[in-house]
N, CA and C atoms as an extended XYZ file, in Angstrom:
309
Properties=species:S:1:pos:R:3:atomname:S:1:resname:S:1:resid:I:1 pbc="F F F"
N        87.797      -86.572       47.987 N   UNK     1
C        88.706      -85.974       48.955 CA  UNK     1
C        88.055      -85.990       50.334 C   UNK     1
N        88.869      -85.991       51.336 N   UNK     2
C        88.388      -86.071       52.714 CA  UNK     2
C        87.871      -84.723       53.218 C   UNK     2
N        87.254      -84.778       54.384 N   UNK     3
C        86.745      -83.563       55.020 CA  UNK     3
C        87.908      -82.677       55.445 C   UNK     3
N        87.677      -81.357       55.560 N   UNK     4
C        88.758      -80.462       55.987 CA  UNK     4
C        89.206      -80.738       57.419 C   UNK     4
N        90.470      -80.415       57.662 N   UNK     5
C        91.006      -80.523       59.012 CA  UNK     5
C        90.491      -79.337       59.822 C   UNK     5
N        90.327      -79.552       61.111 N   UNK     6
C        90.015      -78.453       62.021 CA  UNK     6
C        91.335      -78.023       62.646 C   UNK     6
N        91.724      -76.801       62.378 N   UNK     7
C        93.002      -76.286       62.876 CA  UNK     7
C        92.731      -75.057       63.722 C   UNK     7
N        93.298      -75.043       64.914 N   UNK     8
C        93.218      -73.880       65.796 CA  UNK     8
C        94.640      -73.546       66.241 C   UNK     8
N        95.031      -72.296       66.056 N   UNK     9
C        96.364      -71.840       66.448 CA  UNK     9
C        96.205      -70.601       67.316 C   UNK     9
N        96.659      -70.695       68.571 N   UNK    10
C        96.520      -69.590       69.514 CA  UNK    10
C        97.878      -69.221       70.077 C   UNK    10
N        98.166      -67.923       70.059 N   UNK    11
C        99.441      -67.441       70.560 CA  UNK    11
C        99.342      -67.180       72.065 C   UNK    11
N       100.417      -67.511       72.772 N   UNK    12
C       100.528      -67.252       74.207 CA  UNK    12
C       102.010      -66.984       74.491 C   UNK    12
N       102.326      -65.743       74.782 N   UNK    13
C       103.730      -65.386       75.016 CA  UNK    13
C       104.479      -65.368       73.696 C   UNK    13
N       105.613      -66.108       73.647 N   UNK    14
C       106.432      -66.118       72.428 CA  UNK    14
C       106.188      -67.344       71.560 C   UNK    14
N       105.143      -68.126       71.862 N   UNK    15
C       104.875      -69.305       71.039 CA  UNK    15
C       103.380      -69.478       70.792 C   UNK    15
N       103.075      -70.212       69.746 N   UNK    16
C       101.686      -70.514       69.407 CA  UNK    16
C       101.460      -72.010       69.589 C   UNK    16
N       100.334      -72.360       70.162 N   UNK    17
C        99.938      -73.757       70.281 CA  UNK    17
C        98.982      -74.056       69.134 C   UNK    17
N        99.319      -75.086       68.360 N   UNK    18
C        98.515      -75.468       67.203 CA  UNK    18
C        97.859      -76.811       67.504 C   UNK    18
N        96.538      -76.861       67.318 N   UNK    19
C        95.779      -78.096       67.524 CA  UNK    19
C        95.120      -78.455       66.198 C   UNK    19
N        95.280      -79.719       65.787 N   UNK    20
C        94.762      -80.159       64.498 CA  UNK    20
C        93.953      -81.440       64.685 C   UNK    20
N        92.725      -81.451       64.163 N   UNK    21
C        91.902      -82.651       64.144 CA  UNK    21
C        91.722      -83.036       62.685 C   UNK    21
N        92.277      -84.200       62.312 N   UNK    22
C        92.244      -84.667       60.927 CA  UNK    22
C        91.115      -85.679       60.749 C   UNK    22
N        90.488      -85.653       59.597 N   UNK    23
C        89.418      -86.585       59.287 CA  UNK    23
C        89.977      -87.668       58.364 C   UNK    23
N        90.185      -88.881       58.899 N   UNK    24
C        90.741      -89.991       58.107 CA  UNK    24
C        90.396      -91.306       58.789 C   UNK    24
N        90.069      -92.318       58.001 N   UNK    25
C        89.648      -93.626       58.536 CA  UNK    25
C        90.777      -94.400       59.215 C   UNK    25
N        91.992      -94.294       58.731 N   UNK    26
C        93.167      -94.911       59.357 CA  UNK    26
C        93.003      -96.431       59.571 C   UNK    26
N        92.887      -97.186       58.507 N   UNK    27
C        92.809      -98.653       58.590 CA  UNK    27
C        94.204      -99.254       58.703 C   UNK    27
N        94.371     -100.239       59.580 N   UNK    28
C        95.673     -100.864       59.808 CA  UNK    28
C        96.020     -101.931       58.787 C   UNK    28
N        95.021     -102.507       58.149 N   UNK    29
C        95.259     -103.611       57.230 CA  UNK    29
C        95.180     -104.953       57.925 C   UNK    29
N        94.776     -104.962       59.198 N   UNK    30
C        94.700     -106.209       59.967 CA  UNK    30
C        93.275     -106.619       60.306 C   UNK    30
N        92.309     -105.703       60.120 N   UNK    31
C        90.913     -106.044       60.422 CA  UNK    31
C        90.281     -106.787       59.253 C   UNK    31
N        89.217     -107.534       59.553 N   UNK    32
C        88.474     -108.250       58.518 CA  UNK    32
C        87.052     -107.709       58.454 C   UNK    32
N        86.476     -107.749       57.237 N   UNK    33
C        85.089     -107.310       57.078 CA  UNK    33
C        84.139     -108.461       57.414 C   UNK    33
N        82.838     -108.265       57.219 N   UNK    34
C        81.834     -109.271       57.557 CA  UNK    34
C        82.001     -110.580       56.796 C   UNK    34
N        82.596     -110.528       55.608 N   UNK    35
C        82.798     -111.724       54.788 CA  UNK    35
C        84.118     -112.422       55.106 C   UNK    35
N        84.895     -111.856       56.031 N   UNK    36
C        86.168     -112.466       56.417 CA  UNK    36
C        87.356     -112.016       55.582 C   UNK    36
N        87.140     -111.063       54.662 N   UNK    37
C        88.240     -110.542       53.852 CA  UNK    37
C        88.961     -109.443       54.620 C   UNK    37
N        90.269     -109.396       54.459 N   UNK    38
C        91.067     -108.361       55.119 CA  UNK    38
C        90.788     -107.000       54.489 C   UNK    38
N        90.556     -106.008       55.345 N   UNK    39
C        90.349     -104.632       54.885 CA  UNK    39
C        91.734     -104.056       54.587 C   UNK    39
N        91.957     -103.544       53.375 N   UNK    40
C        93.294     -103.034       53.022 CA  UNK    40
C        93.738     -101.868       53.913 C   UNK    40
N        95.043     -101.794       54.118 N   UNK    41
C        95.616     -100.700       54.909 CA  UNK    41
C        95.371      -99.370       54.215 C   UNK    41
N        95.035      -98.354       55.011 N   UNK    42
C        94.799      -96.994       54.500 CA  UNK    42
C        95.056      -96.048       55.658 C   UNK    42
N        96.208      -95.385       55.644 N   UNK    43
C        96.583      -94.550       56.780 CA  UNK    43
C        97.459      -93.388       56.331 C   UNK    43
N        97.494      -92.359       57.159 N   UNK    44
C        98.337      -91.191       56.896 CA  UNK    44
C        99.793      -91.580       57.136 C   UNK    44
N       100.644      -91.292       56.145 N   UNK    45
C       102.069      -91.620       56.265 CA  UNK    45
C       102.927      -90.412       56.604 C   UNK    45
N       102.586      -89.261       56.055 N   UNK    46
C       103.410      -88.072       56.259 CA  UNK    46
C       102.537      -86.901       56.704 C   UNK    46
N       103.015      -86.165       57.688 N   UNK    47
C       102.354      -84.953       58.155 CA  UNK    47
C       103.412      -83.857       58.190 C   UNK    47
N       103.056      -82.673       57.684 N   UNK    48
C       103.990      -81.546       57.754 CA  UNK    48
C       103.209      -80.272       58.059 C   UNK    48
N       103.914      -79.313       58.624 N   UNK    49
C       103.301      -78.020       58.946 CA  UNK    49
C       104.257      -76.912       58.545 C   UNK    49
N       103.661      -75.795       58.128 N   UNK    50
C       104.440      -74.628       57.741 CA  UNK    50
C       103.878      -73.390       58.425 C   UNK    50
N       104.768      -72.477       58.773 N   UNK    51
C       104.383      -71.181       59.320 CA  UNK    51
C       104.811      -70.138       58.306 C   UNK    51
N       103.842      -69.450       57.702 N   UNK    52
C       104.118      -68.456       56.657 CA  UNK    52
C       105.012      -69.024       55.555 C   UNK    52
N       104.787      -70.288       55.183 N   UNK    53
C       105.543      -70.923       54.107 CA  UNK    53
C       106.845      -71.586       54.516 C   UNK    53
N       107.257      -71.421       55.785 N   UNK    54
C       108.488      -72.045       56.280 CA  UNK    54
C       108.160      -73.342       57.015 C   UNK    54
N       108.843      -74.450       56.710 N   UNK    55
C       108.565      -75.710       57.406 CA  UNK    55
C       108.887      -75.618       58.905 C   UNK    55
N       107.954      -76.104       59.733 N   UNK    56
C       108.169      -76.114       61.184 CA  UNK    56
C       107.962      -77.503       61.784 C   UNK    56
N       107.378      -78.443       61.016 N   UNK    57
C       107.132      -79.784       61.536 CA  UNK    57
C       107.092      -80.769       60.385 C   UNK    57
N       107.713      -81.926       60.609 N   UNK    58
C       107.655      -83.023       59.653 CA  UNK    58
C       107.572      -84.311       60.451 C   UNK    58
N       106.606      -85.171       60.117 N   UNK    59
C       106.423      -86.414       60.871 CA  UNK    59
C       106.092      -87.562       59.929 C   UNK    59
N       106.548      -88.745       60.286 N   UNK    60
C       106.230      -89.976       59.578 CA  UNK    60
C       105.323      -90.799       60.477 C   UNK    60
N       104.143      -91.183       59.986 N   UNK    61
C       103.196      -91.967       60.769 CA  UNK    61
C       103.038      -93.350       60.167 C   UNK    61
N       102.455      -94.252       60.946 N   UNK    62
C       102.199      -95.613       60.494 CA  UNK    62
C       100.766      -96.014       60.784 C   UNK    62
N       100.457      -97.285       60.601 N   UNK    63
C        99.075      -97.755       60.748 CA  UNK    63
C        98.568      -97.802       62.191 C   UNK    63
N        99.413      -97.586       63.169 N   UNK    64
C        98.988      -97.688       64.570 CA  UNK    64
C        98.333      -96.404       65.096 C   UNK    64
N        98.230      -95.364       64.279 N   UNK    65
C        97.601      -94.114       64.701 CA  UNK    65
C        96.080      -94.255       64.582 C   UNK    65
N        95.352      -93.709       65.551 N   UNK    66
C        93.898      -93.885       65.620 CA  UNK    66
C        93.140      -93.173       64.505 C   UNK    66
N        91.897      -93.572       64.320 N   UNK    67
C        90.984      -92.942       63.362 CA  UNK    67
C        90.796      -91.472       63.755 C   UNK    67
N        90.689      -90.595       62.756 N   UNK    68
C        90.529      -89.158       62.970 CA  UNK    68
C        91.563      -88.624       63.968 C   UNK    68
N        92.856      -88.717       63.619 N   UNK    69
C        93.911      -88.363       64.571 CA  UNK    69
C        93.921      -86.887       64.978 C   UNK    69
N        94.367      -86.667       66.206 N   UNK    70
C        94.532      -85.332       66.780 CA  UNK    70
C        96.023      -85.088       66.955 C   UNK    70
N        96.487      -83.900       66.572 N   UNK    71
C        97.890      -83.535       66.693 CA  UNK    71
C        97.977      -82.162       67.337 C   UNK    71
N        98.884      -82.020       68.298 N   UNK    72
C        99.120      -80.720       68.932 CA  UNK    72
C       100.615      -80.480       68.984 C   UNK    72
N       101.020      -79.248       68.645 N   UNK    73
C       102.429      -78.879       68.702 CA  UNK    73
C       102.539      -77.376       68.934 C   UNK    73
N       103.726      -76.922       69.315 N   UNK    74
C       103.963      -75.505       69.589 CA  UNK    74
C       104.982      -74.964       68.584 C   UNK    74
N       104.807      -73.687       68.226 N   UNK    75
C       105.723      -73.014       67.312 CA  UNK    75
C       106.251      -71.762       68.007 C   UNK    75
N       107.571      -71.707       68.205 N   UNK    76
C       108.190      -70.518       68.800 CA  UNK    76
C       108.244      -69.397       67.775 C   UNK    76
N       108.016      -68.189       68.233 N   UNK    77
C       108.140      -67.010       67.381 CA  UNK    77
C       106.927      -66.699       66.532 C   UNK    77
N       105.853      -67.435       66.678 N   UNK    78
C       104.638      -67.151       65.909 CA  UNK    78
C       103.913      -65.959       66.516 C   UNK    78
N       103.287      -65.164       65.639 N   UNK    79
C       102.548      -63.986       66.087 CA  UNK    79
C       101.127      -64.046       65.552 C   UNK    79
N       100.229      -63.296       66.178 N   UNK    80
C        98.853      -63.213       65.698 CA  UNK    80
C        98.854      -62.720       64.260 C   UNK    80
N        98.064      -63.359       63.414 N   UNK    81
C        97.994      -62.998       62.004 CA  UNK    81
C        98.832      -63.886       61.101 C   UNK    81
N        99.786      -64.634       61.675 N   UNK    82
C       100.593      -65.565       60.880 CA  UNK    82
C        99.713      -66.697       60.353 C   UNK    82
N       100.134      -67.308       59.249 N   UNK    83
C        99.394      -68.414       58.640 CA  UNK    83
C       100.090      -69.742       58.932 C   UNK    83
N        99.301      -70.715       59.428 N   UNK    84
C        99.797      -72.071       59.673 CA  UNK    84
C        99.102      -72.999       58.686 C   UNK    84
N        99.890      -73.751       57.913 N   UNK    85
C        99.345      -74.721       56.970 CA  UNK    85
C        99.775      -76.117       57.392 C   UNK    85
N        98.830      -77.059       57.395 N   UNK    86
C        99.111      -78.444       57.750 CA  UNK    86
C        98.746      -79.320       56.554 C   UNK    86
N        99.645      -80.247       56.208 N   UNK    87
C        99.454      -81.143       55.070 CA  UNK    87
C        99.663      -82.581       55.510 C   UNK    87
N        98.817      -83.487       55.020 N   UNK    88
C        99.063      -84.918       55.208 CA  UNK    88
C        98.991      -85.633       53.874 C   UNK    88
N        99.713      -86.769       53.780 N   UNK    89
C        99.698      -87.633       52.610 CA  UNK    89
C        99.499      -89.049       53.122 C   UNK    89
N        98.539      -89.795       52.533 N   UNK    90
C        98.332      -91.172       52.998 CA  UNK    90
C        98.984      -92.183       52.054 C   UNK    90
N        98.904      -93.462       52.425 N   UNK    91
C        99.586      -94.507       51.667 CA  UNK    91
C        98.928      -94.792       50.318 C   UNK    91
N        97.780      -94.201       50.022 N   UNK    92
C        97.145      -94.320       48.703 CA  UNK    92
C        97.489      -93.128       47.814 C   UNK    92
N        98.260      -92.198       48.345 N   UNK    93
C        98.641      -91.020       47.575 CA  UNK    93
C        97.685      -89.845       47.726 C   UNK    93
N        96.607      -90.012       48.495 N   UNK    94
C        95.695      -88.896       48.760 CA  UNK    94
C        96.429      -87.850       49.586 C   UNK    94
N        96.093      -86.589       49.344 N   UNK    95
C        96.773      -85.482       50.027 CA  UNK    95
C        95.746      -84.439       50.433 C   UNK    95
N        95.977      -83.815       51.575 N   UNK    96
C        95.080      -82.756       52.047 CA  UNK    96
C        95.924      -81.668       52.697 C   UNK    96
N        95.625      -80.406       52.388 N   UNK    97
C        96.272      -79.257       53.011 CA  UNK    97
C        95.192      -78.294       53.455 C   UNK    97
N        95.293      -77.834       54.687 N   UNK    98
C        94.387      -76.827       55.205 CA  UNK    98
C        95.205      -75.776       55.944 C   UNK    98
N        94.626      -74.591       56.087 N   UNK    99
C        95.349      -73.457       56.653 CA  UNK    99
C        94.495      -72.755       57.715 C   UNK    99
N        95.179      -72.162       58.690 N   UNK   100
C        94.504      -71.380       59.731 CA  UNK   100
C        95.367      -70.157       60.036 C   UNK   100
N        94.739      -69.155       60.600 N   UNK   101
C        95.433      -67.944       61.014 CA  UNK   101
C        95.636      -67.979       62.518 C   UNK   101
N        96.843      -67.662       62.950 N   UNK   102
C        97.152      -67.618       64.383 CA  UNK   102
C        96.382      -66.461       65.013 C   UNK   102
N        95.709      -66.757       66.145 N   UNK   103
C        94.955      -65.699       66.833 CA  UNK   103
C        95.503      -65.473       68.229 C   UNK   103
């Protein structure tokens, strides 16, 4: 399994800004290794976020996203103490979910 995501969620006014740094190699399937063989594609396909168990974000990604992607989004109505969970699924079926508390 991959390294945990770094998630920071900070409230300001009536919304929380969530910043996520994901650890993933994100191969496009177009590069070649030293022997000239194509490196197979390996990238995050789906990203979702929940606030206290309620879905607030759903995204479909492709191979053009950079290695160790960074994602930032805002959630209206979030308060300090709420739980934000972020999940990704890659094209190999690997899945990762991490959680943070809004501060």
